[in-house]
XYZ file of C-alpha atoms in Angstrom:
555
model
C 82.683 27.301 151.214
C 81.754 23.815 152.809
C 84.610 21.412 153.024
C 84.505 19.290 149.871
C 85.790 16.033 151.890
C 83.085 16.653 154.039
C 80.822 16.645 151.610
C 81.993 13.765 149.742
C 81.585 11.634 152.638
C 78.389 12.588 153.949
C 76.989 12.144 150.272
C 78.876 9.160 150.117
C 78.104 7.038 153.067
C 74.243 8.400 152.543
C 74.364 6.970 148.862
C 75.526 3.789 150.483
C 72.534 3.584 152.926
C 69.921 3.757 150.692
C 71.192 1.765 147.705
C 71.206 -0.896 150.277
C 67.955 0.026 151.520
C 66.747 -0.474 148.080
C 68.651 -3.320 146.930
C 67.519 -5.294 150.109
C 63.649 -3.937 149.672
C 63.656 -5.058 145.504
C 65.086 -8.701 146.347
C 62.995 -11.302 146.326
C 64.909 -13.290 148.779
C 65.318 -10.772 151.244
C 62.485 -8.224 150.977
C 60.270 -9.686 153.698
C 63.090 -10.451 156.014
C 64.509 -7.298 155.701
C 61.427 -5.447 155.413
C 60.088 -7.220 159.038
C 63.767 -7.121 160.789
C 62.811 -2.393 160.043
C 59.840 -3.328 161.479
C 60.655 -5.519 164.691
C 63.635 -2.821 165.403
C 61.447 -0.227 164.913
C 63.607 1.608 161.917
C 62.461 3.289 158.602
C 64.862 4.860 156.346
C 64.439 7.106 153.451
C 66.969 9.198 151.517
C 69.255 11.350 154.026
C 66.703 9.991 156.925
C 67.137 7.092 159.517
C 64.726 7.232 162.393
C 64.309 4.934 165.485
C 61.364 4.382 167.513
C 60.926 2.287 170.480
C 58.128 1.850 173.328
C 60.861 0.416 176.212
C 60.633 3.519 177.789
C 57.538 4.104 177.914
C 57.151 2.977 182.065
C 59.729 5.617 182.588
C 57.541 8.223 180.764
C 54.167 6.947 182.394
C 56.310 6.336 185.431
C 57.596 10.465 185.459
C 54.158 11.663 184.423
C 51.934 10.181 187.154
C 54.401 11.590 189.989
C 53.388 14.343 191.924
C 50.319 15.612 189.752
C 50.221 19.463 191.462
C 54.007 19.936 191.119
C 53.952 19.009 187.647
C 50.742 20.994 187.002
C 52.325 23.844 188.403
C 55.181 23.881 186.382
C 54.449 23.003 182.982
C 52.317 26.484 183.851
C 55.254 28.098 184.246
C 56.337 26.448 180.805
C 53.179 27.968 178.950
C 53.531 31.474 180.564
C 57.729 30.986 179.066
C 55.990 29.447 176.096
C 54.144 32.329 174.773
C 56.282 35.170 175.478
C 59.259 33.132 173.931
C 56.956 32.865 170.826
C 56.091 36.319 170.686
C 59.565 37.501 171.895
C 61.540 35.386 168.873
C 59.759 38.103 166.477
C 62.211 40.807 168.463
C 65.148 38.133 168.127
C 65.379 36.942 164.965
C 64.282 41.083 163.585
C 66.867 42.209 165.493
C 69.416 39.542 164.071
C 67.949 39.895 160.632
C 69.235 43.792 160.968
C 72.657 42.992 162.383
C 73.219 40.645 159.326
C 72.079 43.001 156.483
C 74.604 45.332 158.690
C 77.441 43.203 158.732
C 77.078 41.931 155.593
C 77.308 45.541 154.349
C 80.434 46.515 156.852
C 82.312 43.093 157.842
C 84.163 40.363 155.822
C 83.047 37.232 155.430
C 85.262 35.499 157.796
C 84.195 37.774 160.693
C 80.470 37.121 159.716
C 78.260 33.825 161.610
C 77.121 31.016 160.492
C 73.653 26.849 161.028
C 71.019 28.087 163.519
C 71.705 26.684 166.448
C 73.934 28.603 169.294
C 73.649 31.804 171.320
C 76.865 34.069 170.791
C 79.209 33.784 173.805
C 81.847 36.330 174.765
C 83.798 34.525 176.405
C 87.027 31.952 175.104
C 84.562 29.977 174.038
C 84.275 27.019 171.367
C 82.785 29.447 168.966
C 83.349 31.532 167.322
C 83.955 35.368 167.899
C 84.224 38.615 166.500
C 85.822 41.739 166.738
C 82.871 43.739 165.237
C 80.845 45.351 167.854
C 77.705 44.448 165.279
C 78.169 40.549 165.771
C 78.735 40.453 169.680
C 75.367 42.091 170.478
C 73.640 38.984 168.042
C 71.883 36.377 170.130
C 71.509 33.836 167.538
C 73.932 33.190 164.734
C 74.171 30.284 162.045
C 76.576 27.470 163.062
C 77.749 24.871 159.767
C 79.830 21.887 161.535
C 83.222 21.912 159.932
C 83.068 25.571 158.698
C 82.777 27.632 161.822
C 83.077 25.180 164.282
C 86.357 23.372 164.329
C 86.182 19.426 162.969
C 88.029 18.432 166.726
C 84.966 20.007 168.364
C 82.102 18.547 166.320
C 81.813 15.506 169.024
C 80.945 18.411 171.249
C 78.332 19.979 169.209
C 76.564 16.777 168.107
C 76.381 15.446 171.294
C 74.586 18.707 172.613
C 72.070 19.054 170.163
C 71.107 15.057 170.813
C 70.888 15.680 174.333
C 69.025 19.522 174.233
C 66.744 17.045 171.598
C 66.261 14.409 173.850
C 65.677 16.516 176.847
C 62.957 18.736 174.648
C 60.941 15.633 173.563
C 60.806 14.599 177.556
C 58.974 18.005 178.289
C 56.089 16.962 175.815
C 55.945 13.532 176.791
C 55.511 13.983 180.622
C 53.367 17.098 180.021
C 51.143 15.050 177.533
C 50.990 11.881 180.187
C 49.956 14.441 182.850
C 47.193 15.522 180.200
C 45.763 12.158 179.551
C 47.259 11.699 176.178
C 48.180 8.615 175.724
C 51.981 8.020 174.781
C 52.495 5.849 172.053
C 56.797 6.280 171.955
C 60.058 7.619 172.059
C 62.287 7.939 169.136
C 65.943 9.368 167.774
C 66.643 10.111 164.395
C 69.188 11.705 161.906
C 68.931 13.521 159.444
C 71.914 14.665 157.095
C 74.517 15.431 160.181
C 72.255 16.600 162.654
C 70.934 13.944 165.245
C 67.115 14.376 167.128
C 65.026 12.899 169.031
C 61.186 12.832 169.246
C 57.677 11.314 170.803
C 55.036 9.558 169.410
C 51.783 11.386 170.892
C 47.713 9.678 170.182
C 46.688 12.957 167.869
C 43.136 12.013 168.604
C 43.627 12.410 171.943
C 45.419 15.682 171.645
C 42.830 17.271 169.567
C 40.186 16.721 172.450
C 41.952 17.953 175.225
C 41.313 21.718 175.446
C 43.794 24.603 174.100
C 45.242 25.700 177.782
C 46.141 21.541 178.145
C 47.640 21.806 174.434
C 49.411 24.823 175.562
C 50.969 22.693 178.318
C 52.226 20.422 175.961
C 53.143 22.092 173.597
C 55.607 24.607 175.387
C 57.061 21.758 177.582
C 59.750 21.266 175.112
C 60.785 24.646 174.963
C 60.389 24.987 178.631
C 62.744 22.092 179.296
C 65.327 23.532 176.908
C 65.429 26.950 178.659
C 65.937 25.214 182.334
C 68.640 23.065 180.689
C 70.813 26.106 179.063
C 70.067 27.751 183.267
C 71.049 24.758 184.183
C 74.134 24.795 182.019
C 75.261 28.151 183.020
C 74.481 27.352 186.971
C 77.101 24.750 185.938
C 79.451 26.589 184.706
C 79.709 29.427 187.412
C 79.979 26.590 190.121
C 82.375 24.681 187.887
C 85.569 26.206 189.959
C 83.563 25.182 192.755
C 82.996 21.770 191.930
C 86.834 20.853 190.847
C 88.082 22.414 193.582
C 89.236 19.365 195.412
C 91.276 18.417 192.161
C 92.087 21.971 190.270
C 92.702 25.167 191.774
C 91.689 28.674 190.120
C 92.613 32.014 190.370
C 96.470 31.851 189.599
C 96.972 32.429 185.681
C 96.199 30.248 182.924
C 97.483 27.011 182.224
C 98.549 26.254 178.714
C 96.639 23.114 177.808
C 97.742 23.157 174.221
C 100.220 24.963 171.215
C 99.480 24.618 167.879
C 102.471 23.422 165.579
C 102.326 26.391 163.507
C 101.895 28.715 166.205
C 104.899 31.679 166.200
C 104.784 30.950 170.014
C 106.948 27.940 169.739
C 110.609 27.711 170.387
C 113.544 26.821 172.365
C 112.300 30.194 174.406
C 108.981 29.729 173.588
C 105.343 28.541 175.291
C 104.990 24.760 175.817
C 102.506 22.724 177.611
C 101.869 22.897 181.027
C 103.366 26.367 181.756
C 101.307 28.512 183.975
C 101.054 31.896 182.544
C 100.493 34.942 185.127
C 101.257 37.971 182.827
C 101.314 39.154 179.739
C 103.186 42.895 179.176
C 102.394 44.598 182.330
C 98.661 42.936 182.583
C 98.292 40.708 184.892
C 96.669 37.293 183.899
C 94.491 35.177 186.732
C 91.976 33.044 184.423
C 91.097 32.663 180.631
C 88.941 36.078 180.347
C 91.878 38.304 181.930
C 93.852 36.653 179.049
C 91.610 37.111 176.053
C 90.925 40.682 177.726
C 94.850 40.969 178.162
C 95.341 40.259 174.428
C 92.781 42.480 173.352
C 93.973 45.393 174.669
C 97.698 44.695 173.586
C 96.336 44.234 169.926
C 93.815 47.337 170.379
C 96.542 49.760 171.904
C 100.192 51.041 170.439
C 103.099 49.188 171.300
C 104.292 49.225 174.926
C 107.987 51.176 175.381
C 110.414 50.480 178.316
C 113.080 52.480 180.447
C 116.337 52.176 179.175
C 118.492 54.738 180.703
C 121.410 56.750 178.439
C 123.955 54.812 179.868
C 122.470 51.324 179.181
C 121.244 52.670 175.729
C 124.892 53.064 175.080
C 126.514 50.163 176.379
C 123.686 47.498 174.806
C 123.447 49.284 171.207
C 124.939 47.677 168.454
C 128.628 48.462 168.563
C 130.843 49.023 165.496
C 133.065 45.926 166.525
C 130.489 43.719 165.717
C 129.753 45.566 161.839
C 132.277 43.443 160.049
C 130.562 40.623 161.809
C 126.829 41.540 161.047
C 127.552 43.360 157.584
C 130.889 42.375 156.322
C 130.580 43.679 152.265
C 129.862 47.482 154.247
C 132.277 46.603 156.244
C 135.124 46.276 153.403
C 133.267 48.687 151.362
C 133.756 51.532 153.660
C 137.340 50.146 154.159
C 138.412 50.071 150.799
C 137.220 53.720 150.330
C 139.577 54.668 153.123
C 137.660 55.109 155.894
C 138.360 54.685 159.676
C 136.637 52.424 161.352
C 136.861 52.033 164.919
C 135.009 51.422 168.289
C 134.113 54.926 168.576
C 132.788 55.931 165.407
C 133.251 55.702 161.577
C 135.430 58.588 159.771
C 135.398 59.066 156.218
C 135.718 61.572 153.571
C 133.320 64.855 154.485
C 131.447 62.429 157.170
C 132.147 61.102 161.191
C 129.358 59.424 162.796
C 130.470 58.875 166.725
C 128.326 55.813 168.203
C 126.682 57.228 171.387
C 123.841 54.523 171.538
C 122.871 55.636 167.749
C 123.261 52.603 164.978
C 125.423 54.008 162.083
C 122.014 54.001 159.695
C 118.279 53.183 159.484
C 115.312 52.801 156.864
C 111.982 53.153 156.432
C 110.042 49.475 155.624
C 107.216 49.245 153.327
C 104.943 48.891 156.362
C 105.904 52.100 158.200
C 108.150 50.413 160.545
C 111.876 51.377 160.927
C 114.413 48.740 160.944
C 118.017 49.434 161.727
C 119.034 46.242 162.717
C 120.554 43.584 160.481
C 117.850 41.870 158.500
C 118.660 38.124 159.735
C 118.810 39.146 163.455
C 116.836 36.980 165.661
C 118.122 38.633 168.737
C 118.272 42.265 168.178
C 115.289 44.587 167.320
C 115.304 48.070 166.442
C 113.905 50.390 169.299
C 113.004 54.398 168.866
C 113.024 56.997 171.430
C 112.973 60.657 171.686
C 115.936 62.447 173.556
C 116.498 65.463 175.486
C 116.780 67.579 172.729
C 113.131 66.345 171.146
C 115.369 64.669 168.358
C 113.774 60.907 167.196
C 116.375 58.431 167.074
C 116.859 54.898 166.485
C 118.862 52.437 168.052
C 119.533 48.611 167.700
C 119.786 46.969 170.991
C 119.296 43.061 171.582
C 116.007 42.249 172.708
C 116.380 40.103 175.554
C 118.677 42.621 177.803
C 116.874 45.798 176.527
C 113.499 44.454 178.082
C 114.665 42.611 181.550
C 113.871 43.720 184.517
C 112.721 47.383 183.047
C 109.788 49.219 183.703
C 106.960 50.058 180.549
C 105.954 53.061 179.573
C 104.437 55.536 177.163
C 106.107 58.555 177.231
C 109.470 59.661 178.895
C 107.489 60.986 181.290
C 106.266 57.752 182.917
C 110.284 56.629 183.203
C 110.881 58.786 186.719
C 114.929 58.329 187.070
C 116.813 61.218 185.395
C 118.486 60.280 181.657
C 115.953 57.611 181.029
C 114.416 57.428 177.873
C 111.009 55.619 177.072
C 112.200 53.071 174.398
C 109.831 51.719 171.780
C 110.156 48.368 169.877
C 109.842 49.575 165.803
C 106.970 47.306 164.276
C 104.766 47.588 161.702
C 100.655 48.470 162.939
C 99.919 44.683 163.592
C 102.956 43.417 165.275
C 103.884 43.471 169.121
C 106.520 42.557 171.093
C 104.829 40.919 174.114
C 106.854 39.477 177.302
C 104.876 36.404 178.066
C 106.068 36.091 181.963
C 105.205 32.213 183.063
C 107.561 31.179 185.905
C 109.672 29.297 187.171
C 110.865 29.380 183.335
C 112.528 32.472 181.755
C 109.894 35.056 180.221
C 108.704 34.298 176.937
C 109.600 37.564 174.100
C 106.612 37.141 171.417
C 106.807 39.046 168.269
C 103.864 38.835 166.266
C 100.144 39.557 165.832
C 98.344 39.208 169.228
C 95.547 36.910 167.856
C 97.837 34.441 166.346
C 98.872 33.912 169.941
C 95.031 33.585 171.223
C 94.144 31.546 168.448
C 97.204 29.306 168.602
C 97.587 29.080 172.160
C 95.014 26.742 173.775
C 94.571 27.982 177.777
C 92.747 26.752 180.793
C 92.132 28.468 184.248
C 91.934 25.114 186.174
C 94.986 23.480 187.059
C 95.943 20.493 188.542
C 96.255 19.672 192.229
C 98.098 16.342 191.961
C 100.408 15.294 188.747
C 98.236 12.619 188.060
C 94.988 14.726 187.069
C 94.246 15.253 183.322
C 94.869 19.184 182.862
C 92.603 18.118 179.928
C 89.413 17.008 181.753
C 88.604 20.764 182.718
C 88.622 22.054 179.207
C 86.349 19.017 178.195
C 83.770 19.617 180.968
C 84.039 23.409 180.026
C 83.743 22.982 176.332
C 80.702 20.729 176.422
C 78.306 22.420 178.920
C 79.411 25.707 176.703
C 78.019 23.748 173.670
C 74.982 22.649 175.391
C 74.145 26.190 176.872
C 74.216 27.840 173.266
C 72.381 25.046 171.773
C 69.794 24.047 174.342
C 68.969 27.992 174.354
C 68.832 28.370 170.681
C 66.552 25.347 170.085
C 64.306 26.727 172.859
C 63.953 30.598 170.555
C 64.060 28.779 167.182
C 61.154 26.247 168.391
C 58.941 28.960 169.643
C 59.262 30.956 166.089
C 55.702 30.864 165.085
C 56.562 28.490 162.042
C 55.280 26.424 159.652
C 56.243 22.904 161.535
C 57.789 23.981 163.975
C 56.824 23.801 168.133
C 55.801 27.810 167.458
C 52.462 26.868 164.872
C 51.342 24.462 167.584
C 51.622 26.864 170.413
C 50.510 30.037 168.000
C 46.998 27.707 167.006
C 46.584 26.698 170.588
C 47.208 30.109 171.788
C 44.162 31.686 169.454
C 42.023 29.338 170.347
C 42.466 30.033 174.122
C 42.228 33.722 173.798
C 40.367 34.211 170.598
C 37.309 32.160 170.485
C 35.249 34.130 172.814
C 36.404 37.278 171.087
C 36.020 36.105 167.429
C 33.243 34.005 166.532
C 34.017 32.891 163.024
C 36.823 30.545 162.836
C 37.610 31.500 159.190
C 38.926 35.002 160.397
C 41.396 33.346 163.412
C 42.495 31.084 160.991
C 43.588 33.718 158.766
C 45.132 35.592 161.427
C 47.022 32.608 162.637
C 47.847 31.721 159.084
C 49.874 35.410 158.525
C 51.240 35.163 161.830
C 52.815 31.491 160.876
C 53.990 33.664 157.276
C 55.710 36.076 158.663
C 57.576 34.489 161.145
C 58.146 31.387 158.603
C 59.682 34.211 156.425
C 61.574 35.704 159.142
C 63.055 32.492 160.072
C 64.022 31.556 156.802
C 65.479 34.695 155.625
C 67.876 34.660 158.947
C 68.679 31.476 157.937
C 69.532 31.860 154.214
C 71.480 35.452 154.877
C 73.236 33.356 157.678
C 74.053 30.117 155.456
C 75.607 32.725 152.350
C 77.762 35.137 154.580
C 79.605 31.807 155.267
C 79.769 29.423 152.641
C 79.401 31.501 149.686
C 80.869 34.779 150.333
């Protein structure tokens, strides 16, 4: 469901807008004050609409065009070759997403499914958001709603991309319709809704006598420019180590840049800022993806054991000493009915239990898991192993001391020294017991589901050189050129969709007429084929959109 605050206030402050808009308009006092002050600026607003258009940059346009005419031939050809195949190519993209959303929406839940069109999926810890369905990582588009699956502290992020993948789109037709000799009347931002955009003000006159290879030209320049900015975006990115490297070093674990206040994490023993993380289990942790990849396989795999040998088993299980302590009502209930209690074992009528590393009972929980610890204890957890004999026992030992300095395992097998069992934390499916090893501090002991960890645990693989660097500034830079990759690329497919409005019709029309005329003489019949070719992809386009919109907000 969309955020009803949201809502409110978008409604609200657009209600505001134009009632003033139309108060000012319908007085007589102010009407042609106001109405030349829109005019003078350049402004025009209707309902849920405010655009700007200006002609001071127009020198820089005429200024960009006009520069090295062969170099800018040449490559706004490159942008018409990208052009069509993106056109004909989104067909394959938004089919194939089309299928993977019927799919999911038949297999996954609604909170695992995507959602506005606008981003490529990323696999990495990135901004958006992910999946654990194997159906939504292979999608290359998915719908994005600000505020529903993208988090409200990130929507600076994501608005600022899409104003600069707009801005940098409208360049690309403006030089490439200079360097055709269409005259360039302006350059212009608007909003509409939430979403800002940008766009030029071409002579159409002028456009319509230039031939269809020159309309090609302009045409694909703004999907041409989009593509080189997502490269440039990802070039970015791979070099980013290189280009902090003077200020941040990599390479070492993750840094932990932030922990939520609701995250299980937290405690006297816990995670805080600024701790540099270098394993997790017995996985060793150098950047963000070893930890996401780390996590994964904790959550995807049983729960690790460790070697505990006999001895130790014995000496760190819960002795009877402590039972009056932990469970005093047993405790004077087996007293009362005569029995012996002692350090070596409880005696009663028909029944002895010795303790040889065995607590004195255990149960079954609702979720599978065995418990045989007190209920209350924060310290001790219940551990299961298998002895010599093949015999499954249970024993309570305290968690801290039971897991130092021990080596994991699987089986007994993988413990080599003789009388050394393979102990095994007792949890229920989802939970794990995780050591969390971030020196110089004592190792962190986790209990919990691994993804409240990832998505409670903000980390970073950059960290600071000098105690007066931002361990911030990293994730910022990181975020953003993550947002403008996904959103640069996705404007660059959607655009070429051969749509009704959209950059695609333009290219699809000029495209015919380049290839078509010679082979089809009447008009009437490339017009029709353009005209089903702008349907179906029109369709296409809007069906991935409205499938995409109701697997988030109204499932």
């Amino acid at each position: 469901m969309i955020p009803v605050p949201l809502l409110v206030v978008v409604v609200g402050c657009w209600t505001a807008v134009y009632l003033t808009d139309l108060m000012l308009k319908s007085s007589g006092y102010f009407k042609h004050s106001y109405e030349g002050w829109l005019a003078d600026n350049g402004l025009n607003i209707s309902p849920f609409h405010i655009r700007w258009q200006t002609a001071i940059f127009n020198y820089a346009f005429y200024s960009w065009g006009q520069r090295k005419a062969r170099l800018l031939y040449q490559w706004f050809n490159f942008g018409m070759v990208f052009g069509v195949i993106a056109m004909f190519g989104s067909f394959v993209i938004l089919g194939k997403t089309l299928m993977m959303t019927l799919a999911q929406m038949m297999t996954d839940s609604p909170s695992s499914s995507s959602s506005s069109f606008s981003s490529f999926s990323s696999a990495s810890s990135s901004p958006l958001s992910s999946s654990s369905s194997s159906t939504h990582s292979e999608q290359v588009l998915q719908v994005v709603v600000p505020g529903i699956n993208i988090p409200i502290n990130q929507l600076t992020y994501f608005f600022a991309a899409v104003l600069i993948s707009g801005v940098v789109h409208e360049i690309g037709h403006g030089i490439a319709a200079i360097r055709e000799q269409v005259r360039f009347n302006g350059f212009g931002i608007f909003l509409f809704i939430i979403y800002p955009g940008a766009f030029v003000d071409l002579f159409s006159t002028h456009l319509q006598l230039i031939s269809p290879v020159q309309q090609l030209r302009i045409f694909c320049a703004g999907i041409w420019h989009n593509f080189i900015l997502a490269l440039m975006g990802i070039l970015a990115l791979v070099l980013l180590p290189i280009i902090l490297f003077p200020f941040y070093y990599t390479g070492v674990g993750v840094l932990i840049t932030e922990v939520a206040e609701d995250s299980p994490a937290i405690g006297l023993r816990g995670l805080f800022v600024g701790d540099l993380v270098t394993q997790l289990q017995d996985c060793p942790v150098t950047n963000v993806q070893d930890w996401n990849e780390c996590l994964d396989t904790i959550a995807y795999e049983s729960q690790i054991g460790y070697c505990i040998s006999a001895s130790t088993l014995q000496h760190l299980s819960f002795p009877v000493r402590d039972l009056e302590r932990a469970a005093p009502s047993l405790f004077r209930h087996l007293k009362s009915h005569g029995w012996v209690v002692n350090e070596e074992k409880v005696q009663g009528p028909g029944l002895s239990v010795k303790f040889l590393g065995v607590v004195l009972s255990a149960y079954k929980r609702l979720d599978g898991s065995t418990e045989c610890c007190n209920n209350h204890s924060v310290t001790n957890v219940c551990f299961s192993y298998t002895n010599n004999f093949n015999k499954h026992l249970h024993t309570c030992l305290p968690i801290r001391k039971a897991v130092k300095a021990t080596q994991v395992c699987r089986t007994n097998k993988d413990c080599k020294q003789g009388s050394t069992f393979c102990t095994v934390p007792s949890l229920d499916i989802h939970t794990r017991l995780i050591k969390v090893r971030h020196p110089p501090q004592i190792d962190t002991l986790y209990i919990g589901h691994p993804l409240n960890l990832h998505y409670t645990v903000s980390v970073t693989s950059f960290v600071p050189r000098f105690n007066f660097l931002s361990i911030d500034l990293p994730v910022v830079v990181e975020t953003f050129v993550k947002y403008l990759i996904s959103l640069s690329g996705a404007l660059a497919i959607v655009n070429a969709v051969p749509c009704f409005a959209l950059d695609g019709q333009w290219i699809l029309n000029s495209f015919l007429d380049a290839t078509l005329t010679s082979v089809i003489g009447d008009n009437d019949v490339k017009d029709l084929i353009g005209f089903f070719i702008l349907l179906g992809g029109s369709v296409l386009l809007a069906a991935n959109m409205t499938l995409g919109l109701w697997m988030v907000t109204a499932r």
